[in-house]
């Protein structure tokens, strides 16, 4: 069965998150996703806020930018969240926007190497291991968490390029694909992910999470066209319309290989709380 979620965009003021979280939980949504972008709010702080204001909602962090973070700090934050809210956190790492990484002096020559080193170290730390690492970017000397999570979480990676998709298949438990991904793009990503899985000899399920740009309301078609134009996206990206139209798109994205489809509002969404309610109350029953 396809898992349906919704996104709380990082552009939203952090103080709005409790109301959005409550709406997501009350609507029956399984997951609320967010991510850490410069220079909005901390991804881990936002996740903690959502978790503290809900009881069953899973929170996906898709993703934290690896260049911005020390892997030990990320492990400490994720472990603390999981110990307080077991089974409800899906942490993810990604390359980050390179221009922003440059603004804070964190840009690296090889984002792929950094992501490999961080994914490897983060997995080990969240499994309660004591880690020594002397990589190009990650150096750890007998680092272990005093309070590891009782159950290690599924670790996901944000990926779009072929090398990163293969790396995600090799080292992560799931892959986050952006809202610029079409059904054909999902199929192509699946093939690359599977190449990485085969290289590592992995046979367990690999969850593909896809963001779906979603616009609803009386002017949905025009707003979707404007959102595509702003982001230079093709006409095959996103969906506009009522719950039936959105559910039909979710089914198409799922048939192409998405295990989780997360509805992403346009940046000009006038009411993010209503958007989350629409996803949970109107679209979810049609998907399930």
Coordinates of C-alpha atoms in Angstrom, one line a residue:
X1 CA 0.0 0.0 0.0
X2 CA 1.2 3.5 -0.9
X3 CA 2.1 5.6 2.1
X4 CA 0.7 9.2 1.8
X5 CA 2.3 12.1 3.5
X6 CA 2.5 15.9 3.2
X7 CA 5.2 18.5 3.5
X8 CA 5.6 21.5 5.8
X9 CA 7.8 23.8 3.7
X10 CA 10.9 25.3 5.4
X11 CA 9.7 28.7 4.3
X12 CA 6.9 28.6 6.9
X13 CA 7.5 30.4 10.2
X14 CA 8.5 27.8 12.8
X15 CA 5.8 28.9 15.2
X16 CA 3.2 27.6 12.7
X17 CA 4.4 24.0 13.0
X18 CA 2.4 22.9 16.0
X19 CA -0.9 23.8 14.2
X20 CA 0.2 22.1 11.0
X21 CA 1.3 19.0 13.0
X22 CA -2.0 18.8 14.7
X23 CA -3.9 19.1 11.4
X24 CA -1.7 16.3 9.9
X25 CA -2.4 13.9 12.9
X26 CA -6.1 14.7 13.1
X27 CA -6.5 14.2 9.3
X28 CA -5.1 10.7 9.5
X29 CA -1.9 11.3 7.5
X30 CA 0.8 8.8 8.2
X31 CA 3.8 11.1 7.7
X32 CA 4.7 14.8 7.8
X33 CA 8.0 15.7 6.0
X34 CA 10.2 18.7 6.3
X35 CA 13.8 19.5 5.5
X36 CA 16.6 21.8 6.5
X37 CA 17.5 24.6 4.0
X38 CA 19.6 27.7 4.5
X39 CA 18.7 29.9 6.1
X40 CA 15.4 29.0 7.6
X41 CA 14.9 26.8 10.7
X42 CA 16.9 23.8 11.9
X43 CA 15.5 20.5 10.6
X44 CA 16.0 18.7 13.9
X45 CA 14.4 21.5 15.9
X46 CA 11.4 21.5 13.6
X47 CA 11.1 17.7 13.8
X48 CA 11.3 17.9 17.6
X49 CA 8.4 20.4 17.6
X50 CA 6.2 18.3 15.4
X51 CA 6.9 15.2 17.4
X52 CA 6.2 16.9 20.7
X53 CA 2.8 18.1 19.5
X54 CA 1.7 14.7 18.1
X55 CA 1.3 11.1 19.3
X56 CA 1.5 8.8 16.3
X57 CA 2.6 10.9 13.3
X58 CA 5.9 9.9 11.7
X59 CA 8.2 12.7 10.8
X60 CA 10.5 12.5 7.9
X61 CA 13.6 14.8 7.7
X62 CA 14.3 14.8 4.0
X63 CA 17.0 16.0 4.1
X64 CA 19.7 17.4 6.4
X65 CA 22.6 18.9 4.3
X66 CA 25.7 16.9 5.1
X67 CA 28.2 19.7 4.5
X68 CA 26.5 21.9 7.1
X69 CA 26.7 19.3 9.9
X70 CA 29.1 17.3 11.9
X71 CA 28.0 13.7 11.7
X72 CA 28.3 13.2 15.5
X73 CA 26.0 16.1 16.2
X74 CA 23.5 14.7 13.7
X75 CA 23.6 11.3 15.4
X76 CA 23.1 12.9 18.8
X77 CA 20.1 14.8 17.6
X78 CA 18.5 11.9 15.8
X79 CA 19.1 9.5 18.7
X80 CA 17.6 11.9 21.2
X81 CA 14.5 12.3 19.1
X82 CA 14.1 8.5 18.7
X83 CA 14.5 7.8 22.4
X84 CA 11.8 10.3 23.1
X85 CA 9.6 9.3 20.2
X86 CA 10.5 5.7 19.2
X87 CA 9.7 4.6 15.7
X88 CA 8.5 8.0 14.6
X89 CA 11.6 9.6 13.0
X90 CA 12.9 9.0 9.4
X91 CA 16.2 10.9 9.2
X92 CA 17.8 11.7 5.9
X93 CA 21.1 13.2 4.5
X94 CA 21.8 15.0 1.3
X95 CA 24.3 17.1 -0.5
X96 CA 22.7 20.4 0.3
X97 CA 22.5 23.3 -2.1
X98 CA 26.1 24.0 -3.0
X99 CA 25.7 27.8 -3.3
X100 CA 24.4 27.9 0.2
X101 CA 27.1 25.6 1.5
X102 CA 29.6 28.1 0.0
X103 CA 28.0 30.9 1.8
X104 CA 28.8 29.4 5.2
X105 CA 32.2 28.1 4.2
X106 CA 31.1 24.4 4.2
X107 CA 31.3 23.6 0.5
X108 CA 33.5 20.6 -0.2
X109 CA 35.3 19.4 -3.3
X110 CA 33.6 16.0 -3.4
X111 CA 30.0 16.1 -2.1
X112 CA 29.7 12.4 -3.0
X113 CA 32.6 11.4 -0.9
X114 CA 31.3 13.4 2.0
X115 CA 27.8 11.9 1.8
X116 CA 29.4 8.4 1.6
X117 CA 31.4 9.0 4.7
X118 CA 28.6 10.6 6.7
X119 CA 26.0 7.9 5.8
X120 CA 28.5 5.2 6.8
X121 CA 29.3 6.9 10.1
X122 CA 25.8 7.9 11.0
X123 CA 24.5 4.4 10.5
X124 CA 27.2 2.9 12.7
X125 CA 26.6 5.5 15.5
X126 CA 22.8 5.0 15.4
X127 CA 23.4 1.3 15.8
X128 CA 25.3 1.9 19.0
X129 CA 28.8 1.3 17.6
X130 CA 32.0 3.1 18.7
X131 CA 33.4 4.6 15.5
X132 CA 36.9 5.4 14.3
X133 CA 37.0 7.2 11.0
X134 CA 39.8 8.8 9.1
X135 CA 38.2 9.8 5.9
X136 CA 38.6 12.7 3.6
X137 CA 35.9 14.7 5.5
X138 CA 34.8 12.6 8.5
X139 CA 37.3 12.1 11.3
X140 CA 36.1 10.3 14.4
X141 CA 38.2 9.0 17.3
X142 CA 36.4 6.4 19.4
X143 CA 33.1 8.2 19.1
X144 CA 30.0 6.4 20.4
X145 CA 26.7 7.6 21.6
X146 CA 26.0 7.3 25.3
X147 CA 22.3 7.2 24.5
X148 CA 21.8 5.4 21.2
X149 CA 18.2 4.7 20.0
X150 CA 16.7 1.5 21.2
X151 CA 15.9 0.7 17.5
X152 CA 18.0 2.2 14.8
X153 CA 15.9 4.1 12.3
X154 CA 15.7 3.7 8.5
X155 CA 18.2 6.1 7.1
X156 CA 17.4 7.8 3.8
X157 CA 19.4 9.8 1.3
X158 CA 18.3 12.6 -0.9
X159 CA 19.4 11.9 -4.4
X160 CA 19.0 12.9 -8.0
X161 CA 22.2 12.3 -10.0
X162 CA 23.2 8.7 -11.1
X163 CA 26.2 8.5 -8.7
X164 CA 24.2 9.6 -5.7
X165 CA 21.3 7.3 -6.6
X166 CA 23.6 4.3 -6.7
X167 CA 25.2 5.4 -3.4
X168 CA 21.8 5.6 -1.8
X169 CA 21.0 2.1 -2.9
X170 CA 24.3 0.9 -1.5
X171 CA 24.3 2.7 1.9
X172 CA 20.8 4.0 2.7
X173 CA 17.5 2.3 3.5
X174 CA 15.5 4.7 1.3
X175 CA 15.8 7.5 -1.2
X176 CA 14.1 10.8 -1.3
X177 CA 13.3 12.1 -4.8
X178 CA 12.4 15.8 -5.3
X179 CA 9.2 17.2 -6.7
X180 CA 10.9 17.6 -10.1
X181 CA 10.7 13.8 -10.5
X182 CA 8.3 12.5 -13.1
X183 CA 7.0 8.8 -13.2
X184 CA 9.6 8.1 -15.9
X185 CA 12.2 9.7 -13.5
X186 CA 11.1 7.3 -10.8
X187 CA 11.6 4.3 -13.0
X188 CA 15.1 5.5 -14.0
X189 CA 16.0 6.2 -10.3
X190 CA 14.8 2.8 -9.3
X191 CA 17.2 1.1 -11.8
X192 CA 20.2 3.1 -10.5
X193 CA 19.3 2.5 -6.9
X194 CA 19.1 -1.2 -7.6
X195 CA 22.5 -1.1 -9.2
X196 CA 23.8 0.2 -5.9
X197 CA 21.9 -2.4 -3.9
X198 CA 23.3 -5.1 -6.0
X199 CA 26.9 -3.8 -5.6
X200 CA 26.4 -4.0 -1.8
X201 CA 24.6 -7.3 -1.8
X202 CA 21.5 -5.7 -0.2
X203 CA 18.2 -7.6 -0.5
X204 CA 16.0 -5.9 2.1
X205 CA 13.3 -3.4 0.9
X206 CA 14.4 0.0 -0.2
X207 CA 11.8 2.7 0.3
X208 CA 11.5 5.3 -2.5
X209 CA 10.0 8.5 -1.2
X210 CA 8.8 11.0 -3.9
X211 CA 7.6 14.5 -3.4
X212 CA 4.7 15.4 -5.6
X213 CA 4.1 19.1 -6.3
X214 CA 0.4 19.5 -5.6
X215 CA -1.9 22.5 -6.1
X216 CA -5.7 22.5 -5.3
X217 CA -8.4 25.1 -5.3
X218 CA -10.3 27.1 -8.0
X219 CA -7.1 28.5 -9.5
X220 CA -5.1 25.3 -9.2
X221 CA -4.1 25.0 -12.9
X222 CA -2.9 28.5 -13.2
X223 CA -0.9 28.3 -9.9
X224 CA 0.7 25.0 -10.9
X225 CA 1.8 26.5 -14.2
X226 CA 3.3 29.5 -12.4
X227 CA 5.1 27.2 -10.0
X228 CA 6.5 25.1 -12.8
X229 CA 7.6 28.3 -14.6
X230 CA 9.4 29.7 -11.5
X231 CA 11.3 26.5 -11.0
X232 CA 11.8 25.8 -14.7
X233 CA 10.0 22.4 -14.4
X234 CA 8.5 20.5 -17.3
X235 CA 4.7 20.2 -17.8
X236 CA 4.8 16.5 -16.7
X237 CA 5.8 17.5 -13.1
X238 CA 3.1 18.0 -10.4
X239 CA -0.7 17.8 -10.3
X240 CA -3.5 20.4 -10.1
X241 CA -7.1 19.7 -9.2
X242 CA -9.4 18.2 -6.6
X243 CA -8.9 15.1 -4.5
X244 CA -9.7 12.7 -7.3
X245 CA -7.2 14.3 -9.6
X246 CA -4.5 14.3 -6.9
X247 CA -5.2 10.7 -5.9
X248 CA -5.0 9.6 -9.6
X249 CA -1.6 11.2 -9.8
X250 CA -0.5 9.5 -6.6
X251 CA -1.5 6.2 -8.1
X252 CA 0.6 7.0 -11.2
X253 CA 3.6 7.9 -9.2
X254 CA 3.2 4.8 -7.1
X255 CA 2.8 2.5 -10.1
X256 CA 6.1 4.0 -11.4
X257 CA 7.9 2.8 -8.3
X258 CA 7.2 5.2 -5.4
X259 CA 6.5 3.5 -2.1
X260 CA 5.7 6.8 -0.3
X261 CA 4.2 9.8 -2.1
X262 CA 4.5 13.1 -0.2
X263 CA 2.3 16.0 -1.3
X264 CA 4.3 19.2 -1.6
X265 CA 2.4 22.5 -1.6
X266 CA 3.4 25.3 -4.0
X267 CA 5.5 28.0 -2.3
X268 CA 2.4 30.4 -2.6
X269 CA 0.1 28.0 -0.9
X270 CA -2.3 30.3 1.0
X271 CA -3.2 28.0 3.8
X272 CA -0.8 25.2 4.7
X273 CA -3.1 23.9 7.4
X274 CA -5.9 23.5 5.0
X275 CA -3.5 21.8 2.5
X276 CA -2.5 19.2 5.1
X277 CA -6.2 18.6 6.0
X278 CA -7.0 18.2 2.3
X279 CA -4.2 15.6 1.9
X280 CA -5.4 13.6 4.9
X281 CA -9.1 14.0 4.8
X282 CA -9.8 14.0 1.1
X283 CA -6.9 12.4 -0.7
X284 CA -5.8 9.7 1.7
X285 CA -9.1 7.7 1.6
X286 CA -8.9 7.6 -2.2
X287 CA -5.3 6.4 -2.0
X288 CA -5.8 3.8 0.7

